[in-house]
Coordinates of C-alpha atoms in Angstrom, one line a residue:
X1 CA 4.2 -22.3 5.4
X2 CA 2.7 -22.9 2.1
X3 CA 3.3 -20.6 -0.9
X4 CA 1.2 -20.4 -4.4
X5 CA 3.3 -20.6 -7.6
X6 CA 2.6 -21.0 -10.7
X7 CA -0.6 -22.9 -10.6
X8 CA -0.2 -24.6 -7.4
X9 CA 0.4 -24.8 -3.5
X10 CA 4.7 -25.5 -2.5
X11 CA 6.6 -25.8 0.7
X12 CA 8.5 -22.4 1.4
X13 CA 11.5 -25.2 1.5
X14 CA 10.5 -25.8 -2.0
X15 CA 8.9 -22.5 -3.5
X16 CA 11.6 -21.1 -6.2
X17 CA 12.2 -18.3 -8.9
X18 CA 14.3 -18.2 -11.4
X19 CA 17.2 -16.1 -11.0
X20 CA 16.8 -14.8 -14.2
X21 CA 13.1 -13.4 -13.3
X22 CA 12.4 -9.9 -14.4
X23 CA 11.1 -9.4 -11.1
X24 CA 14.4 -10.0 -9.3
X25 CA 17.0 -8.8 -12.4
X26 CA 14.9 -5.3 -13.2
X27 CA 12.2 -4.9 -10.9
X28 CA 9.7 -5.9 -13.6
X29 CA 6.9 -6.8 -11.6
X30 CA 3.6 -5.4 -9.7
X31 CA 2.2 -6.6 -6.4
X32 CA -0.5 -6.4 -3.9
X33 CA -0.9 -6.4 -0.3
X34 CA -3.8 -7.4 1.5
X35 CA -5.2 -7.8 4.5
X36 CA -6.2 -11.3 6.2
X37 CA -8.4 -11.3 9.2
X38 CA -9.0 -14.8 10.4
X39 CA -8.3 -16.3 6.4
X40 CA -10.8 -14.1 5.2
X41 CA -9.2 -11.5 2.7
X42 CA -10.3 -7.3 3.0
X43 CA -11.3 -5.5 0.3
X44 CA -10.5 -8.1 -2.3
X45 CA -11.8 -7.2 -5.5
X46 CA -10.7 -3.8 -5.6
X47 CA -7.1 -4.7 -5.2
X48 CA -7.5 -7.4 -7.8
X49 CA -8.9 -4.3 -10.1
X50 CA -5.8 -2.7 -9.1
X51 CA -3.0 -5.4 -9.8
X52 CA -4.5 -5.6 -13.5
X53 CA -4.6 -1.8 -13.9
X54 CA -1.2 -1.6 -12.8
X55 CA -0.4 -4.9 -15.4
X56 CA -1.8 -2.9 -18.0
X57 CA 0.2 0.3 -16.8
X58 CA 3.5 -1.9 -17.2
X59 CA 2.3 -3.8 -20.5
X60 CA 2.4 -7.2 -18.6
X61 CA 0.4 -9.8 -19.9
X62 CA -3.4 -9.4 -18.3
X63 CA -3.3 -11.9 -15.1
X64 CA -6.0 -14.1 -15.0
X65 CA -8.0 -13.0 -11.6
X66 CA -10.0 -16.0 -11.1
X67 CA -6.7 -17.8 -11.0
X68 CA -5.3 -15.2 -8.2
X69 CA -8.6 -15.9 -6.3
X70 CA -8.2 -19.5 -6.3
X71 CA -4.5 -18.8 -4.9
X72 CA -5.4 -16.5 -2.4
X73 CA -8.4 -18.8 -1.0
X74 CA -5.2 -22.3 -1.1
X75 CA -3.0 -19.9 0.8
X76 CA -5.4 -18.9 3.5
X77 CA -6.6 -22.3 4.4
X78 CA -3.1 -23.5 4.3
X79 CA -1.8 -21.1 6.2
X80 CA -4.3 -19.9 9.0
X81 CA -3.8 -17.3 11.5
X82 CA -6.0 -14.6 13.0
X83 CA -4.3 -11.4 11.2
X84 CA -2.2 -12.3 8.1
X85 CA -0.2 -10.0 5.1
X86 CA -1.6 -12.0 2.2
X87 CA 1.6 -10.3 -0.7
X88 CA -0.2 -11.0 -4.7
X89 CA 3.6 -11.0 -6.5
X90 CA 3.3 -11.1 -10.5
X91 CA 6.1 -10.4 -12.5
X92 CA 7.3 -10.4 -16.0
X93 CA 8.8 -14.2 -15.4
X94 CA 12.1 -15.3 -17.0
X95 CA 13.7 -13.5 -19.1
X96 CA 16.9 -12.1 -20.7
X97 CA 19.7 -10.3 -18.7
X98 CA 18.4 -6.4 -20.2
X99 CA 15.7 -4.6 -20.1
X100 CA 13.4 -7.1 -22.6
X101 CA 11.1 -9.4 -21.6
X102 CA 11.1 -12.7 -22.5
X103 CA 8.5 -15.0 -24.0
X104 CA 7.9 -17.7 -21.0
X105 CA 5.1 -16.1 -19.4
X106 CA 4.9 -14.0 -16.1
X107 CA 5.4 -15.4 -12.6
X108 CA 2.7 -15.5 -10.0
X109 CA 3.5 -16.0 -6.4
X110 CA 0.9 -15.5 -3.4
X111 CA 2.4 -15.9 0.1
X112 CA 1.1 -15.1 3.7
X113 CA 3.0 -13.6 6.9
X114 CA 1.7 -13.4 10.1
X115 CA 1.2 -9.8 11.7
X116 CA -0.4 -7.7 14.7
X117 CA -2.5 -4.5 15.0
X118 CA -0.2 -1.5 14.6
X119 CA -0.4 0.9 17.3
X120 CA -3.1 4.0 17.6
X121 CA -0.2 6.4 16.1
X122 CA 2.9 6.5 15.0
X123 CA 5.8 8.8 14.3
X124 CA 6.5 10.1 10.8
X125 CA 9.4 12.0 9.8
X126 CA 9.6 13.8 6.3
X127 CA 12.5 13.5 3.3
X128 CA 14.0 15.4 0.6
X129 CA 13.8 12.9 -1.8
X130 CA 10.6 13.4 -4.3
X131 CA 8.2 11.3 -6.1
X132 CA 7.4 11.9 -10.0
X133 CA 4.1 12.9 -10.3
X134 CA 5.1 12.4 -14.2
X135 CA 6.9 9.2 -14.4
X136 CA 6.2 6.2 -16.7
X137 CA 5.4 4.5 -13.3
X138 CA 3.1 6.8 -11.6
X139 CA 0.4 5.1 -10.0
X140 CA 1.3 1.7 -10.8
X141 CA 2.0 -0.6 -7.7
X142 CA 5.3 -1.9 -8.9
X143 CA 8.0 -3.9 -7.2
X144 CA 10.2 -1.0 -7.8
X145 CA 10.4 -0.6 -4.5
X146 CA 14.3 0.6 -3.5
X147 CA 13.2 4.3 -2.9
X148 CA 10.9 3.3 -0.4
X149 CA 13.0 1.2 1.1
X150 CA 16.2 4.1 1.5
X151 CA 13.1 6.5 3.1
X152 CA 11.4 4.0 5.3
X153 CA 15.4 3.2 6.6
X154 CA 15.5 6.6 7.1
X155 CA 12.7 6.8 9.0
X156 CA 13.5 3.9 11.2
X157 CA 16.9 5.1 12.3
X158 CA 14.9 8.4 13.5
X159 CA 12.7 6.3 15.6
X160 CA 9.5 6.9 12.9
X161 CA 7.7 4.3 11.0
X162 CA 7.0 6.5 7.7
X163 CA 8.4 8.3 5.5
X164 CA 6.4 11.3 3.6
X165 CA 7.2 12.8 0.3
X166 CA 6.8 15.7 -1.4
X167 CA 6.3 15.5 -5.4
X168 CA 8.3 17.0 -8.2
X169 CA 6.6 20.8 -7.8
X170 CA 6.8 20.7 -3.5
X171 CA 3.4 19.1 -2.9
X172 CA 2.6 17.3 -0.2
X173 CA 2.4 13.2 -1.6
X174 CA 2.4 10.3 0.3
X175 CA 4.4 7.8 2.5
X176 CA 6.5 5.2 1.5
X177 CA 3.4 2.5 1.9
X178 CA 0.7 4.9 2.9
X179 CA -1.6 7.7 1.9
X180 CA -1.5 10.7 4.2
X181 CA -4.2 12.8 5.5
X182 CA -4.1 16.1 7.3
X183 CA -7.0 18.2 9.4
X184 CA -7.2 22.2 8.5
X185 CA -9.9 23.7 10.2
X186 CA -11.9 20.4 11.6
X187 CA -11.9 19.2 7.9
X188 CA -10.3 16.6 6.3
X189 CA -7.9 16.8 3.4
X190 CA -5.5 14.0 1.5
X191 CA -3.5 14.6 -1.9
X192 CA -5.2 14.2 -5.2
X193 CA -4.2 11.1 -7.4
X194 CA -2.8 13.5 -9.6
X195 CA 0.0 14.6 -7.2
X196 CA 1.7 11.0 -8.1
X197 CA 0.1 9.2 -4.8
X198 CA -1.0 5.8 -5.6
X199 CA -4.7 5.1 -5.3
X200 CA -4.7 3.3 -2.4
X201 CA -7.5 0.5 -1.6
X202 CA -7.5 1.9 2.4
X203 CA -7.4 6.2 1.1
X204 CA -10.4 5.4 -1.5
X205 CA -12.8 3.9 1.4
X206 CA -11.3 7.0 4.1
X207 CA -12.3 9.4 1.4
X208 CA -15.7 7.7 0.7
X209 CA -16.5 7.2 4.6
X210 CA -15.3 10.2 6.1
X211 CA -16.7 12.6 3.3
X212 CA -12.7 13.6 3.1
X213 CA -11.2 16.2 -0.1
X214 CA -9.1 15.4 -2.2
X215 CA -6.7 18.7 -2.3
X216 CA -3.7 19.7 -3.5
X217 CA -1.7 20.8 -0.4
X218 CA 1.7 22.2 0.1
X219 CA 4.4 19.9 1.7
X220 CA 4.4 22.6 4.6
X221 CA 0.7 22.2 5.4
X222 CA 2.5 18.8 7.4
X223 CA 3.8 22.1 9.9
X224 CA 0.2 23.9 10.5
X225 CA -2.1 20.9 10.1
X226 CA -4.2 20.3 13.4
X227 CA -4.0 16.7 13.0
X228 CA -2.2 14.0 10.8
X229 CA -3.0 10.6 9.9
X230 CA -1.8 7.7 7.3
X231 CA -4.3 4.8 5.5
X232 CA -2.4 1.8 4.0
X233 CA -4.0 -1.9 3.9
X234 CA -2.1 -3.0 7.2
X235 CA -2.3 0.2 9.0
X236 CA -6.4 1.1 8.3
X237 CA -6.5 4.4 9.6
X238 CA -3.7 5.8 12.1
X239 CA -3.1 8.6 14.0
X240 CA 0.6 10.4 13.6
X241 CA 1.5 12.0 16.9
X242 CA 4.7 13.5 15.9
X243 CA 6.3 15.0 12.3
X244 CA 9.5 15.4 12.2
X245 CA 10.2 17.3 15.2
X246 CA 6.5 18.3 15.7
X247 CA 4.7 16.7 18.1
X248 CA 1.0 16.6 17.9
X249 CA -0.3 15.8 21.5
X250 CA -3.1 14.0 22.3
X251 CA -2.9 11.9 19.3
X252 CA -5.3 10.4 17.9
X253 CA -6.9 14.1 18.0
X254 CA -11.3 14.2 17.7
X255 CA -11.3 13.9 14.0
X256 CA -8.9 11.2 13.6
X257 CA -10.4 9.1 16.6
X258 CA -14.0 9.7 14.6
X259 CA -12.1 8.5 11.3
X260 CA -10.7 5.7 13.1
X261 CA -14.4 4.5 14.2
X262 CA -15.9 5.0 11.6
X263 CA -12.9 3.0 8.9
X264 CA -13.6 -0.1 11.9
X265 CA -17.4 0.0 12.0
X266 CA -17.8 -0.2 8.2
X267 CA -14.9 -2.5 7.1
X268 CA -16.4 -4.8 9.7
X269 CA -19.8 -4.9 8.7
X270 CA -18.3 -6.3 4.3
X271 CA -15.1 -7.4 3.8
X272 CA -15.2 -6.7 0.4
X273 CA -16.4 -3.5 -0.3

């Protein structure tokens, strides 16, 4: 496994951060995940335009995008394999034990992991934790990650693969890696921006090529909805067959299955949309 940082191509053996990185002592650092079909990267450019909005959300130095281009492209044709989590990492680089950065630069990092095709559905259960439609780091893609990482447990240990969250007011908000979606009345609806979701690459192109609304939804809409699906990088579009204790049989249901088609057919024909 070869891994890009700093300005070039090192053994995993070899790859090393300093334990004083902002990244690791404060969780100063944003990131992107992408997806790798056959060393080809999807939807590039718009999560490049993401990881520097989210560096400008954090007041990090602007990252130089050709450079993460040129990391991505070493990474793929060192590492190839037919589906692949290619994880952008940049963080505020070495700095003091506290809360203030230092003055050495930011770290970069680019690695790849091998994955498969997630199933057709999946389980989701819901928690009583809430995201901050409000907070400093709203729609930033940050490696402030512990929440997610408590919600998903959670989720695991009930046999589901998501976690959903209300925000601050009892909307309905997103997973702990995904954007959710719900059918009312053969249409389909997802949380605004403004309910604290991030913007995520895989929602945006659902929303364009589906003709979905953005809507501000009560958390309970998750008990009445006729169908439910998630959108994240790795997962495209899948079906949920069961909320909490809610089954939804027959999962993926008519509009979902459409969704799904539809989310294949056109990511296929440009992988950078």
């Amino acid at each position: 496994m070869k891994i890009w940082l700093n300005g070039g191509l090192h053994a995993l053996e070899s790859a090393r951060v300093s334990v004083l990185d902002h990244g690791l002592t404060v969780g100063d650092g944003i990131f992107e995940t992408v997806k790798a079909v056959a060393g080809r990267p999807f939807a590039l450019t718009r999560h490049l335009d993401r990881l520097a909005r989210s560096a400008r959300g954090l007041g990090l130095p602007e990252p130089d995008l050709d450079e993460v281009r040129r990391a991505c492209a070493a990474v793929l044709e060192a590492n190839p394999m037919a589906l692949g989590r290619l994880r952008i990492t940049y963080t505020g680089g070495l700095s003091p034990l506290g809360s203030d950065r230092g003055d050495h630069g930011p770290t970069l990092v680019v690695a790849l992991g091998e994955t498969t095709r997630r199933p057709d559905s999946t389980a989701v259960i819901t928690v009583p934790w809430t995201r901050n439609e409000r907070g400093a780091l709203t729609g930033l893609k940050t490696t402030s990650y512990a929440e997610n990482v408590l919600a998903l447990s959670r989720a695991t240990e009930q046999g589901a693969t998501e976690a959903l969250f209300a925000n601050t007011v009892g909307r309905l908000c997103e997973g702990t890696g995904s954007n959710v979606f719900v059918v009312l009345d053969g249409e389909i609806h997802t949380p605004p921006v403004a309910s604290g979701c991030l913007a995520g690459i895989t929602r945006a192109l659902a929303v364009e090529w589906t003709g979905a609304h953005e809507t501000d939804l009560p958390f309970d809409v998750l008990d009445r909805a006729e169908e439910v699906f998630l959108a994240s990088t790795l997962r495209d579009v899948q079906a949920v067959h069961r909320v909490d204790g809610r089954d939804l049989p027959g999962a993926p249901g008519p509009v979902t299955a459409k969704a799904m088609r539809v989310f294949d057919e056109r990511a296929a024909d440009d992988l950078d949309p």
